[in-house]
PDB file of C-alpha atoms in Angstrom:
ATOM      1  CA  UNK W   1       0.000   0.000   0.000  1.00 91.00           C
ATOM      2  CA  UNK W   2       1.029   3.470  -0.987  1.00 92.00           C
ATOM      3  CA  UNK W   3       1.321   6.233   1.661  1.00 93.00           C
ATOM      4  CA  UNK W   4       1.424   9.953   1.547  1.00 95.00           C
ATOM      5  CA  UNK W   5       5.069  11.078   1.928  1.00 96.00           C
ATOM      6  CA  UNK W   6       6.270  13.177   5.013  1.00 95.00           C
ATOM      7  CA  UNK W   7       5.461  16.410   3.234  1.00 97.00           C
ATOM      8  CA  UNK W   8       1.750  15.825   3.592  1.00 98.00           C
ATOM      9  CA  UNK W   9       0.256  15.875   7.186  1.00 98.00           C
ATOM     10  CA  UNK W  10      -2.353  14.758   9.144  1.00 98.00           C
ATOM     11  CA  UNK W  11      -4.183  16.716  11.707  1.00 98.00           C
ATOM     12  CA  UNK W  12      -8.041  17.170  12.919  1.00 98.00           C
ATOM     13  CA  UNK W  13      -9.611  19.674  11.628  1.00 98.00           C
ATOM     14  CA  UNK W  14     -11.305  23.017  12.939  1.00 98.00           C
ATOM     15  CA  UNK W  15     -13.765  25.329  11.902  1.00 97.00           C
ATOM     16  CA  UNK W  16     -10.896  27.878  10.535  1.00 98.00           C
ATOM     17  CA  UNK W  17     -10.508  25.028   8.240  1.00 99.00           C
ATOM     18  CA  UNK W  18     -14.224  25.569   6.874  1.00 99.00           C
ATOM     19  CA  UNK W  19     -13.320  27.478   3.673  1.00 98.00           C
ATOM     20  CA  UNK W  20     -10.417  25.000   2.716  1.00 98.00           C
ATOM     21  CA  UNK W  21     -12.463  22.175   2.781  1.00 99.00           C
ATOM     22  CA  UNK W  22     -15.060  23.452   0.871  1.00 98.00           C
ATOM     23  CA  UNK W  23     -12.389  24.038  -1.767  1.00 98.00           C
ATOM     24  CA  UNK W  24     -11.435  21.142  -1.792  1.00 98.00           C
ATOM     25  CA  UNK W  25     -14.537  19.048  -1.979  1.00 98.00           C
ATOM     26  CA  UNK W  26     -15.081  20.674  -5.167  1.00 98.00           C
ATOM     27  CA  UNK W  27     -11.433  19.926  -6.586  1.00 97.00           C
ATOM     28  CA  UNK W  28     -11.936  16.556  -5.333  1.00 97.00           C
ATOM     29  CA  UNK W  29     -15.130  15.759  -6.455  1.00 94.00           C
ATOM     30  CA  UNK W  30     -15.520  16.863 -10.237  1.00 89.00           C
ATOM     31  CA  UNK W  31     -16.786  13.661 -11.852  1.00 93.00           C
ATOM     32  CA  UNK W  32     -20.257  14.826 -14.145  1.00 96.00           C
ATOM     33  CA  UNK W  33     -22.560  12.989 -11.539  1.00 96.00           C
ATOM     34  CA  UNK W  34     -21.093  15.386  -8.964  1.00 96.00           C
ATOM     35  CA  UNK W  35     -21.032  18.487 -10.911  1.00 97.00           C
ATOM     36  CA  UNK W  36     -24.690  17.667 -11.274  1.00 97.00           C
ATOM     37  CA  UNK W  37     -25.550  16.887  -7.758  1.00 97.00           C
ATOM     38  CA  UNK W  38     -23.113  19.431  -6.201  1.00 97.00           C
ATOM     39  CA  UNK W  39     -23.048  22.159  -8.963  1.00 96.00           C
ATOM     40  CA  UNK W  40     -19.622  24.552  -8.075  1.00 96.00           C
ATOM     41  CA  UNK W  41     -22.144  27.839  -7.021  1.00 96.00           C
ATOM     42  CA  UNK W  42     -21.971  30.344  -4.470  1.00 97.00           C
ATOM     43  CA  UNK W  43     -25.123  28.801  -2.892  1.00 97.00           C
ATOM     44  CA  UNK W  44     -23.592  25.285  -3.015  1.00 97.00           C
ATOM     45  CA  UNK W  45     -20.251  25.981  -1.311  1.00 98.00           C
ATOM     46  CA  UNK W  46     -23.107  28.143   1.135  1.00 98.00           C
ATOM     47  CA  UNK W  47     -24.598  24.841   2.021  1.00 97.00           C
ATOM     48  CA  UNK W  48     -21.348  23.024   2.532  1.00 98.00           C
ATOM     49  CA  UNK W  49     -19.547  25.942   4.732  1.00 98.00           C
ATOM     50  CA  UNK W  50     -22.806  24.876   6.568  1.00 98.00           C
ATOM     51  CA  UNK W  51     -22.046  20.531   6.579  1.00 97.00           C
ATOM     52  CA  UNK W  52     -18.718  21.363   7.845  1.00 98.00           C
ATOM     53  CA  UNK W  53     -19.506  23.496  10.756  1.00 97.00           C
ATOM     54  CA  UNK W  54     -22.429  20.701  11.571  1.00 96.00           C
ATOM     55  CA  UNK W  55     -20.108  18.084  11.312  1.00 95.00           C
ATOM     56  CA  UNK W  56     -17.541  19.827  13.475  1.00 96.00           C
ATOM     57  CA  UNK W  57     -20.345  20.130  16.345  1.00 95.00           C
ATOM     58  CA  UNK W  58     -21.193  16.341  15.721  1.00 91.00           C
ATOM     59  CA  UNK W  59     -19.694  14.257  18.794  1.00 87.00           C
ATOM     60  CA  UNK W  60     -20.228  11.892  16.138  1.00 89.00           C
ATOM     61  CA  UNK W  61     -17.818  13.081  13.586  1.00 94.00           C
ATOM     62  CA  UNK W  62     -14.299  13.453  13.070  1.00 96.00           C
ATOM     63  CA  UNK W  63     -12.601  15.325  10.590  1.00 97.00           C
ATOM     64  CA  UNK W  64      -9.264  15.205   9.493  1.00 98.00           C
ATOM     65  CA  UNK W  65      -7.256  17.413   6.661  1.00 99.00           C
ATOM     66  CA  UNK W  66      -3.738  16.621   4.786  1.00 99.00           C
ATOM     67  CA  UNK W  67      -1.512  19.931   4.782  1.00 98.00           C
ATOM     68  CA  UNK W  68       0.916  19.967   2.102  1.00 98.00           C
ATOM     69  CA  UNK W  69       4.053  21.513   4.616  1.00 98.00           C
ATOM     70  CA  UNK W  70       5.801  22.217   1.016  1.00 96.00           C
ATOM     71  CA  UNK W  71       3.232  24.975   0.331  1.00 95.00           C
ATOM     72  CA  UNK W  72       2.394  26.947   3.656  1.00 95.00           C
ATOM     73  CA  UNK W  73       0.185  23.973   5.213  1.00 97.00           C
ATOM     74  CA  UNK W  74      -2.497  24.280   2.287  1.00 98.00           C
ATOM     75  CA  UNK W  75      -5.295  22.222   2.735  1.00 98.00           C
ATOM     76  CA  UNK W  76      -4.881  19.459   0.089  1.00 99.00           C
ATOM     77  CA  UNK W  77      -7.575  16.755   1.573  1.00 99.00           C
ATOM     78  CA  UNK W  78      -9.695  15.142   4.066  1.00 99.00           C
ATOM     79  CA  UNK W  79     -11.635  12.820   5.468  1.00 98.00           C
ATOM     80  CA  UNK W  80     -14.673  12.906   7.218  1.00 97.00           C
ATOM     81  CA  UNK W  81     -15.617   9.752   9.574  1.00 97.00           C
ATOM     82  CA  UNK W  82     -18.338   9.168  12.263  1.00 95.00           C
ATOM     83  CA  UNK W  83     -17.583   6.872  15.004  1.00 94.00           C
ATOM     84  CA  UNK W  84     -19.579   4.541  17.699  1.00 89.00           C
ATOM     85  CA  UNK W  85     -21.335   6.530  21.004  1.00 78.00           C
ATOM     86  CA  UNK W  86     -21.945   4.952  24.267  1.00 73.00           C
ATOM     87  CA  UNK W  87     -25.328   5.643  24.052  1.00 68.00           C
ATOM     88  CA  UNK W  88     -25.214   4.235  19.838  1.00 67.00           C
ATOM     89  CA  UNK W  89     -25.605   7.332  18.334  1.00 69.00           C
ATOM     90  CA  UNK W  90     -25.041   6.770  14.726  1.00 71.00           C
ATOM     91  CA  UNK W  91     -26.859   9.600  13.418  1.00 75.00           C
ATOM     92  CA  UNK W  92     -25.808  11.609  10.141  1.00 78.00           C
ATOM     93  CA  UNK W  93     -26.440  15.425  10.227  1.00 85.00           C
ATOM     94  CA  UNK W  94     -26.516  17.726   7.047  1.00 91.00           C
ATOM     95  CA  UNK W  95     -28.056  21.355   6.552  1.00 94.00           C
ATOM     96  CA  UNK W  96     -31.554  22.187   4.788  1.00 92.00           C
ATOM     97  CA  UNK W  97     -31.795  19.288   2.040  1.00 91.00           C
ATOM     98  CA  UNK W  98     -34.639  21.425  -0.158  1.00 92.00           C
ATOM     99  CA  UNK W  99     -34.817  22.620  -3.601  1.00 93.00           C
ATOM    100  CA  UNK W 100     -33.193  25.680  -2.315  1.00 93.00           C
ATOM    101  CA  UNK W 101     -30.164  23.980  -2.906  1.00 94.00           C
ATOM    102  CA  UNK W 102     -31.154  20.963  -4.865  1.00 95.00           C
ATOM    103  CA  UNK W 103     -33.333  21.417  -8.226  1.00 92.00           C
ATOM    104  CA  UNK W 104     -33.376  17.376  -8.713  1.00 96.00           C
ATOM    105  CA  UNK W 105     -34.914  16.151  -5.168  1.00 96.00           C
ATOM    106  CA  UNK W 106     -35.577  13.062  -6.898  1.00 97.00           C
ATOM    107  CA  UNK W 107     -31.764  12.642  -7.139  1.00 97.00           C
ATOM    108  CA  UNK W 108     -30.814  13.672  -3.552  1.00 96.00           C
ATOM    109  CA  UNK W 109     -33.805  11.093  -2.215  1.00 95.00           C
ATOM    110  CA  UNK W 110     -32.292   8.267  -3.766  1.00 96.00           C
ATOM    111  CA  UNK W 111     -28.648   9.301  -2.864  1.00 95.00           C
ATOM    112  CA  UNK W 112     -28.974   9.998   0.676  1.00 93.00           C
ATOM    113  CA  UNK W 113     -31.321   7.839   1.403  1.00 94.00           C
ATOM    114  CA  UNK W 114     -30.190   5.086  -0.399  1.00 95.00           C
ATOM    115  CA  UNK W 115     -26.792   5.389   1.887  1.00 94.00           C
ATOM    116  CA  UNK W 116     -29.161   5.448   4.882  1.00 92.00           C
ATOM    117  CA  UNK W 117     -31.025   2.314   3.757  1.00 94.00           C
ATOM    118  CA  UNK W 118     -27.739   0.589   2.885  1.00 95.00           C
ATOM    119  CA  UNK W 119     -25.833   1.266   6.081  1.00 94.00           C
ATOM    120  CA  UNK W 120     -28.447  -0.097   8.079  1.00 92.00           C
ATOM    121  CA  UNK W 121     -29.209  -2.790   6.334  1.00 94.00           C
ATOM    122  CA  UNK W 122     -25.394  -3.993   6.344  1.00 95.00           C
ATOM    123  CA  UNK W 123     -25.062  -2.632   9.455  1.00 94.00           C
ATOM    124  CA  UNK W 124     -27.710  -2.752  12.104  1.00 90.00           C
ATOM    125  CA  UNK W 125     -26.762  -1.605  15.327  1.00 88.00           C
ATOM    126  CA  UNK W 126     -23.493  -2.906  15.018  1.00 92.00           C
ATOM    127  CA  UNK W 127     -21.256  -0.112  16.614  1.00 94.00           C
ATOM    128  CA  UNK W 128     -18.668   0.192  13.332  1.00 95.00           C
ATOM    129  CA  UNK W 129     -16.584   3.240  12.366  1.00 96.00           C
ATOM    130  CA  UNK W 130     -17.620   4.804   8.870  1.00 96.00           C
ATOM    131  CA  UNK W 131     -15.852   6.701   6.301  1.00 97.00           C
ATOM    132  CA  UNK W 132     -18.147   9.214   4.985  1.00 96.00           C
ATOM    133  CA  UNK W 133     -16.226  11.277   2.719  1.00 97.00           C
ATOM    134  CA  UNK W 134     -12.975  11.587   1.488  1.00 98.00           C
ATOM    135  CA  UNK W 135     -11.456  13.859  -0.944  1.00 98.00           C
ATOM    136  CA  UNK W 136      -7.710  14.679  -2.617  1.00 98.00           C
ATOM    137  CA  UNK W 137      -7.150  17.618  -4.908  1.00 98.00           C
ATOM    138  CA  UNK W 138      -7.031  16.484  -7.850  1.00 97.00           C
ATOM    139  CA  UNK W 139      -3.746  17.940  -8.162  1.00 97.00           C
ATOM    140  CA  UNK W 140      -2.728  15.860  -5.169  1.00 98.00           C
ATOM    141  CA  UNK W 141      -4.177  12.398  -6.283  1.00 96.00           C
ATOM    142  CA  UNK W 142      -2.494   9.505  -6.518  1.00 94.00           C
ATOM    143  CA  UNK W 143       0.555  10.149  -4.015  1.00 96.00           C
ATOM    144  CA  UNK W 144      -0.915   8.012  -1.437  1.00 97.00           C
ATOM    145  CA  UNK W 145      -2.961  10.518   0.099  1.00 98.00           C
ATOM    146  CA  UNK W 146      -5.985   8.892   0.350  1.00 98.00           C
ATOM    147  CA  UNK W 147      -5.058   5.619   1.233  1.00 98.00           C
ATOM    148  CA  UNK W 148      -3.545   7.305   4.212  1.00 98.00           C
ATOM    149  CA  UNK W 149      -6.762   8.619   5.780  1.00 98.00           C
ATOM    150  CA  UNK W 150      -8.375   5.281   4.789  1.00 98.00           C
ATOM    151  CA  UNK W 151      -5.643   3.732   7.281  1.00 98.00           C
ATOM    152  CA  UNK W 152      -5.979   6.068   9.821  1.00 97.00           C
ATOM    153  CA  UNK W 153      -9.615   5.242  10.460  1.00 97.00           C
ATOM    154  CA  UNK W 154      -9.217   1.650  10.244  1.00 98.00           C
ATOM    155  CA  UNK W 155      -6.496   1.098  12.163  1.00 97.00           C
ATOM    156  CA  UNK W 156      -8.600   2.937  14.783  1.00 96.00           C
ATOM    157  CA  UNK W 157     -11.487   0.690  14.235  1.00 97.00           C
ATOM    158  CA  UNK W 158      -9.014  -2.482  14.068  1.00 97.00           C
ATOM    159  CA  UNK W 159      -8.127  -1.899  18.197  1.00 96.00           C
ATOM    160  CA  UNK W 160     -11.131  -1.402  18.678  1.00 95.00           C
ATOM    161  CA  UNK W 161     -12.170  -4.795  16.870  1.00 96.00           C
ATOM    162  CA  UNK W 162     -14.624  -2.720  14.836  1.00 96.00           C
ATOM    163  CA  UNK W 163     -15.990  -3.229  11.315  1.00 97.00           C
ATOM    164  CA  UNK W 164     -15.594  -0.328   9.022  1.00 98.00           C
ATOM    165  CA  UNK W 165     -18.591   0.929   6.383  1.00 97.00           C
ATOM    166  CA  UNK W 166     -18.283   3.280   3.326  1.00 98.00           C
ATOM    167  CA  UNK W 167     -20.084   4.242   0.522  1.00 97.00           C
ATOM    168  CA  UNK W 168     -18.164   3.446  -2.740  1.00 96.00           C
ATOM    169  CA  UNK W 169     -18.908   4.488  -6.447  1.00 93.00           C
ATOM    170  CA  UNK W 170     -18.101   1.915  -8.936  1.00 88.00           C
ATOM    171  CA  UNK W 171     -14.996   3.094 -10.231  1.00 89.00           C
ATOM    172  CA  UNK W 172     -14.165   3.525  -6.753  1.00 92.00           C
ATOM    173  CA  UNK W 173     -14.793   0.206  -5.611  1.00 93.00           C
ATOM    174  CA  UNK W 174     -12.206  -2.241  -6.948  1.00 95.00           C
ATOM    175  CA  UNK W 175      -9.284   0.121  -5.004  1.00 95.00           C
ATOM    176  CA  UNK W 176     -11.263  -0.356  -1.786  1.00 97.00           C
ATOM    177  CA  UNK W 177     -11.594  -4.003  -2.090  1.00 96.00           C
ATOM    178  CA  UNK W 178      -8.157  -4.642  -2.855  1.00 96.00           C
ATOM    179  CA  UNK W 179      -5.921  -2.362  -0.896  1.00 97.00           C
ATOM    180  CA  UNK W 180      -7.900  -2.130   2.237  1.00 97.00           C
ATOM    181  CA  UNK W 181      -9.591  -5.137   2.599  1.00 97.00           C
ATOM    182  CA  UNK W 182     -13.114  -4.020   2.027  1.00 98.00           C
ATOM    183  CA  UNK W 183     -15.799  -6.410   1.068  1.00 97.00           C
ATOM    184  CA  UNK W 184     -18.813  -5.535  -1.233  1.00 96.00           C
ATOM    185  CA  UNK W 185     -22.201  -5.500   0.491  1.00 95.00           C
ATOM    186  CA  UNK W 186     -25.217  -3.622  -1.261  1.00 96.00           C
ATOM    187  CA  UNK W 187     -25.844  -1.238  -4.527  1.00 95.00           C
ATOM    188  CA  UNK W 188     -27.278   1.820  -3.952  1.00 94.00           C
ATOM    189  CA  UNK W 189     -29.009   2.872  -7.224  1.00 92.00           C
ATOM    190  CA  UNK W 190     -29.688   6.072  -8.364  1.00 94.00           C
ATOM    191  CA  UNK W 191     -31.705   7.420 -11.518  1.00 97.00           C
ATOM    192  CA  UNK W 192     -30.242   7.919 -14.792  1.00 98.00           C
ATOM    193  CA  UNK W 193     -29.602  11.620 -16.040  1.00 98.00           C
ATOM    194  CA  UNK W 194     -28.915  13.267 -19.081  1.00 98.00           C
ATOM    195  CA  UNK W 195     -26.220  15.325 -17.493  1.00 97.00           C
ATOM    196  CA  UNK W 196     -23.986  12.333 -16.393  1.00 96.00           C
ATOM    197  CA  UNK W 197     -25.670   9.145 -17.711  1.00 97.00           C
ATOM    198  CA  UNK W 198     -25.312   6.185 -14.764  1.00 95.00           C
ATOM    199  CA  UNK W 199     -24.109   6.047 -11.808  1.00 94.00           C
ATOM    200  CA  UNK W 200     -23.753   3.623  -9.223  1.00 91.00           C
ATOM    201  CA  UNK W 201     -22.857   3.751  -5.586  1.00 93.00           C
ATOM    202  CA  UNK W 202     -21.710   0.596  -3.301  1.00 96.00           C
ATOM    203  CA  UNK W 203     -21.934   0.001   0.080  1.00 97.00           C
ATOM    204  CA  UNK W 204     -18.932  -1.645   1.886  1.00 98.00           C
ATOM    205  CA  UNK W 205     -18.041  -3.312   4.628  1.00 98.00           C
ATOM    206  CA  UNK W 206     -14.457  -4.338   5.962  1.00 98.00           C
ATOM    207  CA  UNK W 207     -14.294  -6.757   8.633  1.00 98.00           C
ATOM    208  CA  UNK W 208     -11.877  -5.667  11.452  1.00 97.00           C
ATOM    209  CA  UNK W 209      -8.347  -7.120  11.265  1.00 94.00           C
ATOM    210  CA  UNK W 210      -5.832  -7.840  13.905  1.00 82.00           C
ATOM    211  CA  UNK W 211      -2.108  -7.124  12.871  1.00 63.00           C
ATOM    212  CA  UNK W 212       0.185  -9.897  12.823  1.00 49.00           C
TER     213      UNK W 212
END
């Protein structure tokens, strides 16, 4: 497995860190289904200044960005994961989700709540960590980046002899399965569109692991 080299580093994140990973998301995520689900607007990087500062209140949630120490600590990725409560709080918070912000509700039913239905189907009441959303810069990509917030979170969840859950496109998928040990568990479909044709989403589930 590829890791990120020393020039990229890992710290929580904090609500100065709102704008940068806003930026981000949208250098990250730039595939046409996103473009058409998360169009790059003033009113859409509104709404996710808003799912950031949520998601920092969350005792749910924790954040995590990749400086690049090579140029002034910029904000290069993240990685958003929520993790088990005592009292088995697994809830996921957002902002408004209305056609203020999303034209296609259709789209953002089947999305969301498709991950909803998926996770608990796969999942129960398990207490499991999950990986909700990661993102590189696309200038950043394929250094290793990724792969080491992935391992951050699971090693977490491997001491604590946890399973681990994401929600995987299907491009995404095969890297999942085979570097991290992921195993395939439900599709979440969503409807066609003229704007980025089909897309499919995947629900995964990694088994904990104990290091030898």
């Amino acid at each position: 497995m590829k890791l990120a080299d020393p020039q990229y580093r890992i710290r929580p994140a904090n609500k100065e860190d709102i704008p940068g990973l806003t930026e981000v998301f949208f250098r990250s995520f730039n595939a046409p289904f996103w473009q058409y689900l998360f169009p790059d607007t003033a009113l859409m990087r509104q709404w996710w200044h808003q799912a950031w500062q949520i998601s920092l209140d969350n005792p749910t949630d924790r954040t995590f960005v990749v400086e690049d120490t090579s140029s002034n600590d910029q904000i290069v990725a993240f990685s958003r994961w929520m993790v088990p409560q005592p009292d088995g709080n697994l809830e996921r918070k957002w902002p408004v989700v209305d056609e203020t912000y999303f034209p296609d509700m259709e789209l953002v039913g089947a999305f969301f709540g498709g991950m909803e239905e998926s996770r608990h189907s796969l999942m129960g009441k398990e207490p499991h960590w999950m990986l909700e959303l990661l993102g590189v810069h696309e200038k950043h990509q394929r250094r290793g980046i990724g792969a080491s917030l992935i391992k951050r979170g699971t090693d977490h969840a491997d001491r604590e002899g946890l399973s681990t859950y994401l929600d995987a496109s299907e491009i995404g998928q095969p890297y999942y399965l085979k570097t991290h040990g992921f195993k395939f568990g439900s599709n979440i479909e969503v409807p066609d569109r003229p704007e980025y044709g089909s897309f499919m989403y995947k629900g995964l589930v990694r088994p904990p692991q104990t290091t030898q």
